[in-house]
Amino acid sequence: VEAAARILEEEGHSHFSTNAVADRAGVSIGSLYQYFPGKDAIMGALLRRETGLLIAEAEAALRANTGREAIRILISASIAHQFRRPRLARLLDFEEAHLPPSPDTQGVMLLMIDLARQALMRPDAPRQTDVSVAARDMIAIMKGMIDTEGSGDTPDPKALQARVQRAVLGYLGRPA
Amino acid sequence: VEAAARILEEEGHSHFSTNAVADRAGVSIGSLYQYFPGKDAIMGALLRRETGLLIAEAEAALRANTGREAIRILISASIAHQFRRPRLARLLDFEEAHLPPSPDTQGVMLLMIDLARQALMRPDAPRQTDVSVAARDMIAIMKGMIDTEGSGDTPDPKALQARVQRAVLGYLGRPA
Amino acid sequence: VEAAARILEEEGHSHFSTNAVADRAGVSIGSLYQYFPGKDAIMGALLRRETGLLIAEAEAALRANTGREAIRILISASIAHQFRRPRLARLLDFEEAHLPPSPDTQGVMLLMIDLARQALMRPDAPRQTDVSVAARDMIAIMKGMIDTEGSGDTPDPKALQARVQRAVLGYLGRPA
Amino acid sequence: VEAAARILEEEGHSHFSTNAVADRAGVSIGSLYQYFPGKDAIMGALLRRETGLLIAEAEAALRANTGREAIRILISASIAHQFRRPRLARLLDFEEAHLPPSPDTQGVMLLMIDLARQALMRPDAPRQTDVSVAARDMIAIMKGMIDTEGSGDTPDPKALQARVQRAVLGYLGRPA
DNA sequence: AATGAATGAGGTTTCATTCAT
DNA sequence: AATGAATGAAACCTCATTCAT
């Protein structure tokens, strides 16, 4: 799985082949197929591994004391996720969107939206006309900003966090 | 080029092959190679063609009377672009981000950011500490929201325009 | 198709691969796939080609003047088929029996049985209690004897014809 | 060996792999290779095991009182063999014919022919011009009919025995 | 200028066999 | 004696590209 991750981030989507993964991992192609039923399964395992930490951190938002705190956690979890392995995170984002839907892999975006919705229903959160739509927009804003910053070459997580919060709270605080 | 577009939006990335494009276009593969040096060149031409209208519409922002009007135009141009051919726009977005960077193809994002910057420098626009950063964020927010809405199945350009404006103006109007 | 035939008869079933066929035919593997959609299609084409003459000759039985003459024709067509390319005929027999059933390829045996039935319904043919069963048995007897002789090393079509006729007429002439 | 048999008859020739056999047998692939030198050896052992009973029953023909009785025994032994495990018998038939010839495995047919010859030399058997040829034809007829019936879906051993006897005795009783 | 047959590197996957444990 | 992870040749097939016509 780590071999797959490295190929994706260092060589890009088009060099991601089962042979390349086996080579990188230092095992034979036959061994690769003893642990994964096929190419997609490798992608799937990588996706699950990479999103695992994001999900775990994002779910900490559920245990926050306030809605604003929950939102902060969602943002910082997303930023941390993106900054751990920027190129990889972006490529996997695309895979997630274009893979055959499955509860296992397709769900990160939906889960994030759901967490956002729960945060927005806290009493201290800015009241929204349609919480579902607001949650979706919120995640979309975060994603857009974090992805864009991630592709730049002078990433600054601290500053990014401040700006994303500004955007999200600006959106939420403004009447629809 | 139109054949390439149709294959992408109807059959997806994995069916996009030079032979398929030639077939769709009703010409021989040989002829295809007399007009394009290779597969990437076809993608590039499509990318330029598709972003052409977006750029033209977005540049109308330069001729707006006010900064707010310019921002509205940038947003509506982006939404119109996305809604013209939703699937195609999303796929090309990915290609744009992952193709070998070239001034020709990678430039749309940069151009949009530049237009946003000019809009933010109008006297009536909300004053920003760092106009370049704000312009980049603004475009990132737009992109994020428009892309996400585009993947849903009940797209509503009018409502989307309102929400994107809410997000952008919310961000811009809030102190950094 | 001829390359496929030669591989089967000279090297056997286990050496029959798309690469081997392409090699034998003196073309690249890519070219092979421009003419056949897959491995099975090559087998299918070979099967049709090889059984074509058998069927044509066997159908001459329909135009025979008497039932006995029709039977003679069925036998001689089968023998001629087997003696043209003995090993190939035997291997294709197996393929026919084990390929996914399709009217195109599965039908030879059934067609032969049907022709036999029509022959048995001629007025001069030995009367049978159950013509369908007799026809099936008749073809089975022919097949068994011709296959066995074909795998020997001193094949003698003339003598074989006489013996198969003896077997078939012996069976038909004997009360059930 | 029984695992091999089950795979062949339940899943067919294409699922017959050493790993599958080991799995079915509930042993490791390593253990399999301690008892059999290779894949072919497994096939060979199965072939010998399956033909063992056929041979034993067929050899009872030697102890029959009359030639006609011996012939009846040969036929019923063959039918019993086919009906015990129809699909398996047919698949092994093919293997037998296409494996590298060896006295061990290729011999069943020859043995049957020899038994038939001995039966034909009994005083009460229909006199034949060439006993060897007649014996070979006799076995070929039996094989052809039994194999064909075996591939149908309404097998009836009793009726088949009657028809095979009719064919064999019809052949033997008719002047060459 | 147009054609499309031909090419072959390279992709995914299977499976008979080995060998360190 | 038993295990099963590891191997890699080889199978099927695709597709970007070339080039003689």
XYZ file of C-alpha atoms (C1' of nucleotides) in Angstrom:
746
model
C 0.000 0.000 0.000
C 2.824 2.380 0.814
C 4.437 1.517 -2.507
C 1.212 2.448 -4.237
C 1.122 5.727 -2.334
C 4.668 6.608 -3.358
C 4.090 5.841 -6.996
C 1.010 8.005 -7.045
C 2.632 10.956 -5.390
C 5.988 10.744 -7.111
C 5.095 9.554 -10.571
C 1.421 10.270 -10.931
C -1.687 8.453 -11.834
C -0.479 7.207 -15.214
C 2.454 5.295 -13.756
C 0.282 3.491 -11.258
C 0.361 -0.099 -12.465
C 0.380 -3.396 -10.652
C 3.874 -4.096 -11.921
C 5.079 -0.722 -10.707
C 3.566 -1.299 -7.291
C 5.155 -4.732 -6.978
C 8.511 -3.349 -8.091
C 8.346 -0.495 -5.631
C 7.332 -2.794 -2.840
C 10.241 -5.052 -3.651
C 8.053 -8.094 -4.136
C 7.081 -10.096 -7.160
C 3.891 -9.434 -8.994
C 2.688 -12.823 -7.832
C 3.054 -11.878 -4.204
C 1.135 -8.700 -4.782
C -1.790 -10.759 -5.984
C -1.704 -12.935 -2.899
C -2.637 -9.933 -0.815
C -4.884 -7.994 -3.161
C -7.415 -9.477 -5.533
C -6.724 -6.831 -8.150
C -5.614 -3.354 -8.980
C -8.725 -1.692 -7.626
C -8.286 -3.427 -4.311
C -4.882 -1.795 -3.932
C -6.381 1.604 -4.612
C -9.165 0.810 -2.187
C -6.778 -0.195 0.568
C -4.728 2.945 0.029
C -7.850 5.065 0.074
C -8.986 3.511 3.320
C -5.567 3.853 4.884
C -5.201 7.486 3.919
C -8.680 8.566 4.878
C -8.563 6.636 8.122
C -6.673 9.273 10.032
C -8.707 12.080 8.490
C -11.896 10.417 9.585
C -10.605 9.707 13.055
C -9.517 13.301 13.521
C -12.681 14.691 12.000
C -14.820 12.597 14.293
C -13.204 14.334 17.219
C -15.470 17.202 16.185
C -18.356 15.243 17.654
C -16.771 15.506 21.072
C -16.147 19.246 20.879
C -17.849 21.449 23.433
C -19.207 23.968 20.980
C -20.238 24.133 17.329
C -17.523 26.671 16.559
C -14.944 24.364 18.111
C -16.319 21.447 16.066
C -15.965 23.481 12.894
C -12.411 24.383 13.812
C -11.628 20.712 14.289
C -13.140 19.729 10.964
C -11.014 22.328 9.231
C -7.812 21.466 11.008
C -8.341 17.758 10.391
C -8.783 18.434 6.687
C -5.739 20.650 6.566
C -3.631 18.146 8.436
C -4.800 15.475 6.030
C -3.889 17.554 3.028
C -0.515 18.625 4.391
C 0.611 15.168 5.362
C 0.983 14.154 1.726
C -0.354 16.898 -0.476
C -0.058 15.361 -3.912
C -1.322 12.016 -2.701
C -4.317 13.559 -0.994
C -5.286 15.361 -4.178
C -4.936 12.309 -6.364
C -6.917 10.155 -3.978
C -9.614 12.782 -3.915
C -10.046 12.275 -7.598
C -10.013 8.500 -7.286
C -12.650 8.662 -4.595
C -14.880 10.709 -6.860
C -14.440 8.471 -9.871
C -14.223 4.988 -8.431
C -17.291 2.754 -8.504
C -19.254 3.893 -5.474
C -18.883 1.766 -2.398
C -19.712 2.567 1.180
C -16.103 1.921 2.092
C -14.426 4.353 -0.243
C -17.085 6.734 -1.474
C -18.019 7.792 1.979
C -15.401 10.263 3.181
C -16.980 13.275 1.587
C -20.419 12.247 2.793
C -19.119 11.594 6.278
C -17.483 15.003 6.418
C -20.734 16.606 5.332
C -22.604 14.738 8.015
C -20.143 15.815 10.682
C -20.499 19.378 9.464
C -24.263 19.103 9.726
C -24.040 17.924 13.295
C -21.739 20.793 14.105
C -24.184 23.250 12.574
C -26.991 21.967 14.736
C -25.173 22.865 17.943
C -26.898 25.720 19.768
C -23.985 28.119 19.427
C -23.517 27.625 15.679
C -24.770 30.318 13.330
C -28.380 29.470 12.546
C -28.908 28.207 8.945
C -32.052 28.103 6.811
C -31.091 24.721 5.359
C -28.525 22.931 7.473
C -27.888 20.192 4.900
C -27.098 22.651 2.171
C -24.971 24.745 4.467
C -23.012 21.678 5.558
C -22.388 20.715 1.966
C -21.280 24.196 1.063
C -19.056 24.370 4.063
C -17.204 21.207 3.122
C -17.019 22.362 -0.485
C -15.447 25.643 0.559
C -12.939 23.857 2.760
C -12.069 21.398 0.058
C -11.667 24.065 -2.571
C -9.384 26.218 -0.487
C -7.305 23.436 0.958
C -6.816 21.768 -2.412
C -5.752 24.983 -4.041
C -3.303 25.881 -1.297
C -2.017 22.319 -1.332
C -0.986 22.597 -4.958
C 0.974 25.780 -4.306
C 4.572 25.564 -3.210
C 4.634 27.653 -0.043
C 2.110 25.917 2.131
C 1.441 27.385 5.547
C -1.052 25.357 7.561
C -1.469 27.983 10.280
C -2.354 30.775 7.870
C -4.530 28.468 5.830
C -6.519 27.473 8.897
C -7.209 31.125 9.624
C -8.329 31.806 6.072
C -10.548 28.764 5.806
C -12.193 29.693 9.075
C -12.691 33.166 7.768
C -14.364 31.786 4.647
C -16.535 29.261 6.440
C -17.643 31.582 9.206
C -18.105 34.376 6.706
C -20.438 32.152 4.728
C -22.304 30.845 7.721
C -22.655 34.228 9.365
C -24.096 35.921 6.339
C -27.873 35.727 5.757
C -28.797 33.374 2.896
C -12.024 17.921 -30.599
C -15.781 17.660 -30.247
C -15.473 13.902 -30.651
C -13.023 13.881 -27.768
C -15.438 15.924 -25.689
C -18.308 13.561 -26.354
C -16.300 10.489 -25.503
C -15.176 12.022 -22.242
C -18.603 13.065 -21.139
C -20.502 10.040 -22.377
C -18.062 7.236 -21.759
C -15.570 8.618 -19.303
C -11.883 8.949 -18.996
C -11.083 5.289 -19.480
C -12.681 5.123 -22.917
C -10.781 8.116 -24.160
C -8.368 6.654 -26.708
C -7.028 8.007 -29.957
C -8.786 5.302 -31.907
C -12.060 6.079 -30.185
C -11.693 9.763 -30.977
C -10.968 9.072 -34.637
C -13.960 6.734 -34.823
C -16.272 9.243 -33.231
C -15.016 11.986 -35.488
C -15.596 9.807 -38.506
C -12.026 10.108 -39.700
C -9.205 7.647 -39.833
C -6.656 7.410 -37.098
C -4.100 8.502 -39.645
C -5.879 11.751 -40.308
C -6.169 12.409 -36.606
C -2.402 12.271 -36.378
C -2.022 14.749 -39.191
C -3.760 17.379 -37.128
C -2.576 16.480 -33.660
C 0.898 15.300 -32.747
C -0.412 12.912 -30.115
C -3.009 12.095 -27.540
C -2.091 14.869 -25.153
C -2.405 17.422 -27.914
C -6.036 16.442 -28.386
C -6.671 16.865 -24.668
C -4.896 20.199 -24.817
C -6.954 21.439 -27.737
C -10.143 20.380 -25.997
C -9.045 22.066 -22.819
C -8.342 25.296 -24.677
C -11.600 25.130 -26.561
C -13.667 24.488 -23.454
C -12.019 27.147 -21.373
C -12.198 29.664 -24.198
C -15.789 30.640 -23.528
C -15.221 30.683 -19.789
C -12.320 33.059 -20.245
C -14.229 35.265 -22.637
C -17.146 35.536 -20.239
C -14.921 36.021 -17.252
C -13.053 38.810 -18.991
C -16.313 40.688 -19.206
C -15.688 41.295 -15.507
C -13.016 43.787 -16.549
C -15.670 45.934 -18.150
C -18.028 45.910 -15.189
C -18.848 49.176 -13.544
C -18.188 48.061 -9.992
C -16.093 45.497 -8.157
C -19.176 43.730 -6.826
C -20.550 43.501 -10.329
C -17.211 42.093 -11.527
C -17.329 39.437 -8.831
C -20.872 38.512 -9.801
C -19.736 38.120 -13.392
C -16.802 35.913 -12.445
C -19.115 33.655 -10.499
C -21.804 33.460 -13.131
C -19.225 32.770 -15.836
C -17.837 29.889 -13.792
C -21.292 28.498 -13.123
C -22.289 28.811 -16.749
C -19.116 26.995 -17.693
C -19.861 24.177 -15.306
C -23.490 23.869 -16.323
C -22.891 23.868 -20.051
C -21.400 20.408 -19.950
C -21.155 19.337 -16.333
C -19.428 15.992 -16.669
C -17.001 17.301 -19.232
C -16.129 20.317 -17.136
C -15.354 18.167 -14.146
C -13.212 15.737 -16.080
C -11.294 18.533 -17.744
C -10.743 20.100 -14.370
C -8.916 17.013 -13.334
C -6.919 16.861 -16.545
C -5.963 20.472 -16.152
C -4.675 19.817 -12.679
C -2.709 16.729 -13.612
C -1.390 17.381 -17.067
C 2.227 18.461 -17.353
C 1.988 22.143 -16.489
C 2.055 24.414 -19.499
C 1.211 28.095 -19.785
C -1.443 27.187 -22.307
C -3.497 24.794 -20.296
C -2.611 25.443 -16.692
C -3.355 29.093 -17.121
C -7.111 29.267 -16.678
C -6.921 29.153 -12.937
C -4.197 31.792 -12.918
C -6.161 33.994 -15.253
C -9.260 33.715 -13.117
C -7.225 34.652 -10.070
C -5.842 37.648 -11.881
C -9.289 38.788 -12.902
C -10.436 38.363 -9.327
C -7.512 40.460 -8.161
C -8.420 43.254 -10.497
C -11.989 43.126 -9.278
C -10.832 43.335 -5.677
C -8.832 46.444 -6.440
C -11.892 48.382 -7.524
C -12.725 51.136 -5.065
C -16.085 49.655 -4.055
C -14.767 46.161 -3.333
C -14.312 45.083 0.283
C -10.776 46.118 1.212
C -8.348 43.179 1.661
C -5.060 42.952 3.545
C -3.504 40.842 0.813
C -5.362 41.132 -2.444
C -3.459 38.298 -4.130
C -4.263 35.837 -1.386
C -7.864 36.971 -1.243
C -8.206 36.559 -5.004
C -6.795 33.075 -4.836
C -9.088 32.113 -1.991
C -12.053 33.579 -3.770
C -11.458 31.478 -6.856
C -10.801 28.419 -4.689
C -14.108 28.879 -2.908
C -15.962 29.246 -6.181
C -14.331 26.216 -7.682
C -14.975 24.087 -4.638
C -18.648 24.933 -4.431
C -19.334 24.746 -8.145
C -17.575 21.422 -8.521
C -19.411 19.894 -5.617
C -22.814 21.093 -6.823
C -21.953 19.839 -10.295
C -21.563 16.299 -9.044
C -24.981 16.321 -7.421
C -28.031 15.402 -9.421
C -30.344 18.347 -8.865
C -28.306 21.257 -10.126
C -29.867 24.702 -9.826
C -27.700 27.468 -11.280
C -29.755 30.307 -9.803
C -29.570 29.013 -6.259
C -25.946 28.135 -6.665
C -25.101 31.653 -7.804
C -26.727 33.034 -4.666
C -24.855 30.654 -2.399
C -21.487 31.200 -4.014
C -21.986 34.960 -3.728
C -22.884 34.501 -0.106
C -19.689 32.530 0.468
C -17.409 34.858 -1.457
C -18.834 38.055 -0.041
C -18.927 36.501 3.413
C -15.242 35.742 3.130
C -14.303 39.107 1.691
C -16.404 41.076 4.125
C -14.980 39.440 7.216
C -11.798 40.831 8.716
C -8.790 38.563 8.153
C -7.087 -19.370 -38.737
C -4.711 -21.696 -40.517
C -2.013 -20.815 -38.019
C -4.393 -21.802 -35.236
C -5.104 -25.080 -37.010
C -1.423 -25.899 -37.347
C -0.651 -25.147 -33.743
C -3.482 -27.367 -32.585
C -2.515 -30.292 -34.738
C 1.225 -30.008 -34.344
C 1.627 -28.855 -30.778
C -1.683 -29.630 -29.158
C -4.263 -27.865 -27.145
C -1.947 -26.598 -24.443
C 0.241 -24.659 -26.853
C -2.707 -22.881 -28.380
C -2.252 -19.287 -27.248
C -2.943 -15.988 -28.905
C 0.744 -15.207 -28.997
C 1.520 -18.568 -30.578
C -1.138 -18.028 -33.222
C 0.186 -14.575 -34.043
C 3.733 -15.891 -34.227
C 2.734 -18.751 -36.478
C 0.760 -16.463 -38.713
C 3.743 -14.169 -38.976
C 1.843 -11.157 -37.708
C 1.989 -9.192 -34.513
C -0.325 -9.891 -31.665
C -1.909 -6.530 -32.298
C -2.845 -7.472 -35.824
C -4.400 -10.677 -34.622
C -6.712 -8.668 -32.431
C -7.759 -6.485 -35.312
C -9.332 -9.494 -36.946
C -10.585 -11.461 -33.969
C -12.117 -10.027 -30.834
C -10.512 -12.663 -28.652
C -9.144 -16.129 -28.304
C -12.496 -17.838 -28.473
C -13.295 -16.077 -31.703
C -10.231 -17.658 -33.300
C -11.335 -21.094 -32.155
C -14.829 -20.326 -33.391
C -13.597 -19.279 -36.804
C -11.455 -22.389 -37.068
C -14.346 -24.560 -35.980
C -16.610 -23.020 -38.591
C -13.993 -23.299 -41.280
C -13.244 -26.929 -40.548
C -16.818 -28.059 -40.166
C -17.946 -26.112 -43.203
C -16.854 -28.710 -45.704
C -18.141 -31.557 -43.550
C -21.538 -29.947 -43.370
C -21.621 -29.205 -47.065
C -20.731 -32.774 -47.920
C -23.093 -34.219 -45.359
C -25.963 -32.151 -46.688
C -25.510 -33.865 -50.016
C -27.200 -36.769 -48.249
C -30.465 -34.853 -48.539
C -30.244 -35.083 -52.290
C -29.537 -38.806 -52.398
C -32.041 -41.038 -54.152
C -32.370 -43.584 -51.392
C -31.999 -43.801 -47.630
C -29.127 -46.253 -47.932
C -27.350 -43.904 -50.303
C -27.903 -41.038 -47.872
C -26.375 -43.073 -45.077
C -23.379 -43.902 -47.236
C -22.886 -40.216 -47.940
C -23.080 -39.279 -44.271
C -20.437 -41.837 -43.473
C -18.116 -40.909 -46.297
C -18.424 -37.215 -45.497
C -17.471 -37.917 -41.890
C -14.557 -40.079 -42.921
C -13.322 -37.530 -45.427
C -13.555 -34.884 -42.726
C -11.583 -36.958 -40.286
C -8.935 -37.957 -42.792
C -8.291 -34.495 -44.086
C -6.606 -33.488 -40.847
C -7.016 -36.269 -38.303
C -5.515 -34.722 -35.197
C -7.174 -31.415 -35.836
C -10.568 -33.003 -36.334
C -10.279 -34.825 -33.034
C -9.203 -31.772 -31.088
C -11.946 -29.652 -32.574
C -14.439 -32.309 -31.663
C -13.508 -31.828 -28.077
C -13.625 -28.067 -28.341
C -17.054 -28.260 -29.872
C -18.276 -30.330 -26.976
C -16.809 -28.077 -24.317
C -17.173 -24.601 -25.727
C -20.021 -22.422 -24.513
C -22.937 -23.592 -26.620
C -23.741 -21.444 -29.596
C -25.839 -22.240 -32.625
C -22.836 -21.535 -34.793
C -20.392 -23.950 -33.273
C -22.382 -26.399 -31.168
C -24.507 -27.451 -34.057
C -22.465 -29.869 -36.137
C -23.302 -32.927 -34.103
C -26.967 -31.950 -33.944
C -27.026 -31.267 -37.651
C -25.525 -34.646 -38.417
C -28.121 -36.314 -36.228
C -30.869 -34.465 -38.010
C -29.545 -35.483 -41.406
C -29.373 -39.057 -40.182
C -32.972 -38.852 -39.055
C -34.107 -37.661 -42.411
C -32.220 -40.491 -44.058
C -33.889 -42.996 -41.748
C -37.311 -41.741 -42.709
C -36.802 -42.609 -46.368
C -39.035 -45.485 -47.458
C -36.171 -47.826 -48.228
C -34.345 -47.322 -44.914
C -34.589 -50.059 -42.284
C -37.683 -49.251 -40.247
C -36.874 -48.028 -36.663
C -38.996 -47.982 -33.541
C -37.638 -44.598 -32.508
C -36.055 -42.753 -35.404
C -34.551 -40.025 -33.228
C -32.770 -42.470 -30.979
C -31.606 -44.531 -33.933
C -30.232 -41.432 -35.633
C -28.347 -40.440 -32.517
C -26.933 -43.910 -32.102
C -25.973 -44.038 -35.730
C -23.950 -40.859 -35.504
C -22.431 -42.012 -32.212
C -21.304 -45.250 -33.800
C -19.808 -43.423 -36.755
C -18.041 -40.959 -34.565
C -16.644 -43.618 -32.274
C -15.266 -45.740 -35.060
C -13.911 -42.893 -37.145
C -12.236 -41.238 -34.193
C -10.598 -44.435 -33.080
C -9.324 -45.274 -36.557
C -8.158 -41.708 -36.961
C -5.890 -41.967 -33.982
C -4.246 -45.115 -35.305
C -1.309 -44.865 -37.652
C -2.382 -46.922 -40.637
C -5.565 -45.234 -41.717
C -7.412 -46.703 -44.663
C -10.499 -44.683 -45.603
C -11.860 -47.321 -47.999
C -11.752 -50.132 -45.475
C -13.054 -47.880 -42.759
C -16.054 -46.901 -44.867
C -16.908 -50.542 -45.319
C -16.631 -51.272 -41.620
C -18.627 -48.264 -40.508
C -21.359 -49.209 -42.972
C -21.283 -52.704 -41.601
C -21.707 -51.368 -38.060
C -24.418 -48.881 -38.896
C -26.434 -51.197 -41.082
C -25.906 -54.007 -38.597
C -27.379 -51.821 -35.874
C -30.229 -50.533 -37.977
C -31.127 -53.904 -39.416
C -31.326 -55.645 -36.079
C -34.614 -55.513 -34.166
C -34.465 -53.209 -31.137
C -6.959 -37.531 -5.876
C -10.586 -37.352 -4.861
C -10.241 -33.583 -4.537
C -9.003 -33.496 -8.105
C -11.951 -35.602 -9.205
C -14.436 -33.314 -7.525
C -12.956 -30.187 -9.004
C -13.051 -31.686 -12.462
C -16.622 -32.825 -12.262
C -18.008 -29.845 -10.378
C -16.036 -26.984 -11.805
C -14.595 -28.279 -15.012
C -11.246 -28.539 -16.648
C -10.407 -24.853 -16.457
C -10.647 -24.716 -12.669
C -8.361 -27.672 -12.228
C -5.218 -26.160 -10.718
C -2.763 -27.464 -8.191
C -3.746 -24.795 -5.714
C -7.395 -25.658 -6.132
C -6.689 -29.338 -5.576
C -4.713 -28.624 -2.414
C -7.483 -26.357 -1.131
C -10.143 -28.937 -1.802
C -8.095 -31.644 -0.176
C -7.598 -29.492 2.879
C -3.825 -29.679 2.689
C -1.212 -27.152 1.804
C 0.171 -26.857 -1.671
C 3.511 -27.874 -0.231
C 2.147 -31.170 1.021
C 0.570 -31.840 -2.338
C 3.991 -31.624 -3.914
C 5.409 -34.075 -1.443
C 3.101 -36.745 -2.742
C 2.920 -35.831 -6.413
C 5.805 -34.565 -8.503
C 3.576 -32.240 -10.481
C 0.217 -31.482 -11.922
C 0.286 -34.223 -14.523
C 1.032 -36.787 -11.857
C -2.208 -35.878 -10.109
C -4.132 -36.316 -13.347
C -2.349 -39.612 -13.886
C -3.194 -40.900 -10.438
C -6.810 -39.925 -10.888
C -6.890 -41.578 -14.267
C -5.493 -44.786 -12.832
C -7.854 -44.721 -9.883
C -10.924 -44.142 -12.038
C -10.069 -46.751 -14.621
C -9.178 -49.274 -11.947
C -12.738 -50.343 -11.295
C -13.556 -50.361 -14.995
C -10.643 -52.652 -15.637
C -11.527 -54.911 -12.750
C -15.099 -55.260 -13.923
C -14.093 -55.675 -17.525
C -11.681 -58.432 -16.628
C -14.606 -60.381 -15.251
C -15.360 -60.960 -18.917
C -12.436 -63.392 -18.978
C -14.270 -65.603 -16.534
C -17.566 -65.588 -18.402
C -18.884 -68.895 -19.692
C -19.603 -67.760 -23.208
C -18.374 -65.142 -25.669
C -21.768 -63.459 -25.754
C -21.750 -63.266 -21.985
C -18.228 -61.801 -22.075
C -19.375 -59.146 -24.529
C -22.324 -58.293 -22.329
C -19.975 -57.871 -19.389
C -17.621 -55.606 -21.322
C -20.519 -53.382 -22.270
C -22.052 -53.261 -18.842
C -18.692 -52.527 -17.248
C -18.199 -49.605 -19.615
C -21.674 -48.279 -18.980
C -21.284 -48.644 -15.236
C -18.011 -46.755 -15.480
C -19.642 -43.936 -17.400
C -22.666 -43.721 -15.127
C -20.766 -43.728 -11.877
C -19.486 -40.210 -12.453
C -20.589 -39.159 -15.901
C -18.950 -35.751 -16.179
C -15.729 -37.003 -14.683
C -15.607 -39.990 -16.983
C -16.000 -37.824 -20.031
C -13.362 -35.336 -18.971
C -10.915 -38.090 -18.154
C -11.584 -39.633 -21.516
C -10.317 -36.497 -23.097
C -7.306 -36.319 -20.848
C -6.466 -39.900 -21.590
C -6.559 -39.213 -25.294
C -4.459 -36.079 -25.131
C -1.978 -36.729 -22.391
C 1.510 -37.770 -23.427
C 1.056 -41.452 -24.176
C 2.252 -43.726 -21.415
C 1.644 -47.415 -20.888
C 0.065 -46.590 -17.563
C -2.629 -44.244 -18.681
C -3.068 -44.824 -22.373
C -3.505 -48.512 -21.790
C -7.170 -48.771 -20.829
C -8.358 -48.641 -24.384
C -5.778 -51.206 -25.436
C -6.716 -53.466 -22.565
C -10.388 -53.258 -23.433
C -9.577 -54.127 -27.024
C -7.598 -57.111 -25.873
C -10.419 -58.330 -23.677
C -12.792 -57.900 -26.569
C -10.474 -59.925 -28.761
C -10.412 -62.762 -26.278
C -14.185 -62.681 -26.106
C -14.413 -62.858 -29.876
C -12.217 -65.920 -29.942
C -14.640 -67.907 -27.830
C -16.268 -70.662 -29.827
C -19.790 -69.277 -29.524
C -18.892 -65.763 -30.630
C -19.802 -64.666 -34.153
C -16.859 -65.644 -36.342
C -14.814 -62.656 -37.608
C -12.454 -62.342 -40.577
C -10.046 -60.222 -38.596
C -10.573 -60.574 -34.877
C -8.224 -57.705 -33.979
C -10.012 -55.273 -36.214
C -13.401 -56.456 -35.020
C -12.336 -56.051 -31.394
C -11.145 -52.532 -32.041
C -14.345 -51.618 -33.833
C -16.410 -53.141 -31.094
C -14.781 -51.036 -28.418
C -15.006 -47.972 -30.645
C -18.723 -48.481 -31.112
C -19.238 -48.915 -27.384
C -17.229 -45.852 -26.557
C -18.971 -43.713 -29.128
C -22.441 -44.646 -27.987
C -21.747 -44.476 -24.282
C -20.005 -41.110 -24.537
C -22.811 -39.624 -26.567
C -25.495 -40.874 -24.207
C -23.467 -39.623 -21.289
C -23.630 -36.066 -22.559
C -27.410 -36.151 -22.821
C -29.526 -35.326 -19.823
C -31.828 -38.331 -19.552
C -29.418 -41.190 -19.123
C -30.904 -44.650 -18.868
C -28.327 -47.381 -18.327
C -30.727 -50.241 -18.983
C -31.893 -48.938 -22.345
C -28.383 -47.976 -23.279
C -27.110 -51.482 -22.586
C -29.761 -52.882 -24.918
C -28.870 -50.461 -27.685
C -25.144 -50.955 -27.404
C -25.647 -54.714 -27.532
C -27.820 -54.247 -30.565
C -25.076 -52.215 -32.229
C -22.226 -54.514 -31.311
C -24.027 -57.728 -32.135
C -25.417 -56.165 -35.299
C -21.895 -55.336 -36.376
C -20.438 -58.693 -35.418
C -23.263 -60.664 -36.914
C -23.106 -58.998 -40.302
C -20.690 -60.322 -42.885
C -17.713 -58.009 -43.427
C -4.349 14.835 -47.633
C -6.398 10.608 -46.187
C -6.345 5.899 -45.000
C -6.186 2.000 -41.817
C -3.377 -2.258 -41.303
C 0.370 -3.203 -38.653
C 3.120 -2.840 -34.696
C 4.758 -4.117 -30.009
C 5.471 -2.337 -25.476
C 3.155 -2.760 -21.661
C -1.097 -3.589 -18.854
C -3.641 -7.016 -15.679
C -3.847 -11.435 -13.976
C -3.033 -16.704 -13.194
C -0.781 -20.638 -11.628
C 2.779 -24.462 -11.425
C 6.388 -24.812 -8.673
C 10.021 -23.891 -4.944
C 11.966 -23.555 -0.468
C 12.828 -21.469 4.069
C 10.640 -22.240 8.126
C 6.216 -34.112 7.322
C 3.738 -29.978 6.722
C 3.289 -25.294 5.594
C 2.219 -21.390 2.565
C 4.533 -17.074 1.087
C 7.065 -16.084 -2.728
C 8.200 -16.420 -7.442
C 8.039 -15.135 -12.395
C 7.040 -16.942 -16.867
C 3.437 -16.595 -19.598
C -1.409 -15.888 -20.656
C -4.867 -12.524 -22.673
C -5.587 -8.139 -24.357
C -5.222 -2.681 -25.343
C -3.810 1.254 -27.539
C -0.625 5.094 -28.973
C 1.755 5.528 -32.837
C 3.767 4.683 -37.618
C 3.983 4.345 -42.500
C 3.179 2.294 -47.075
C -0.323 3.073 -50.078
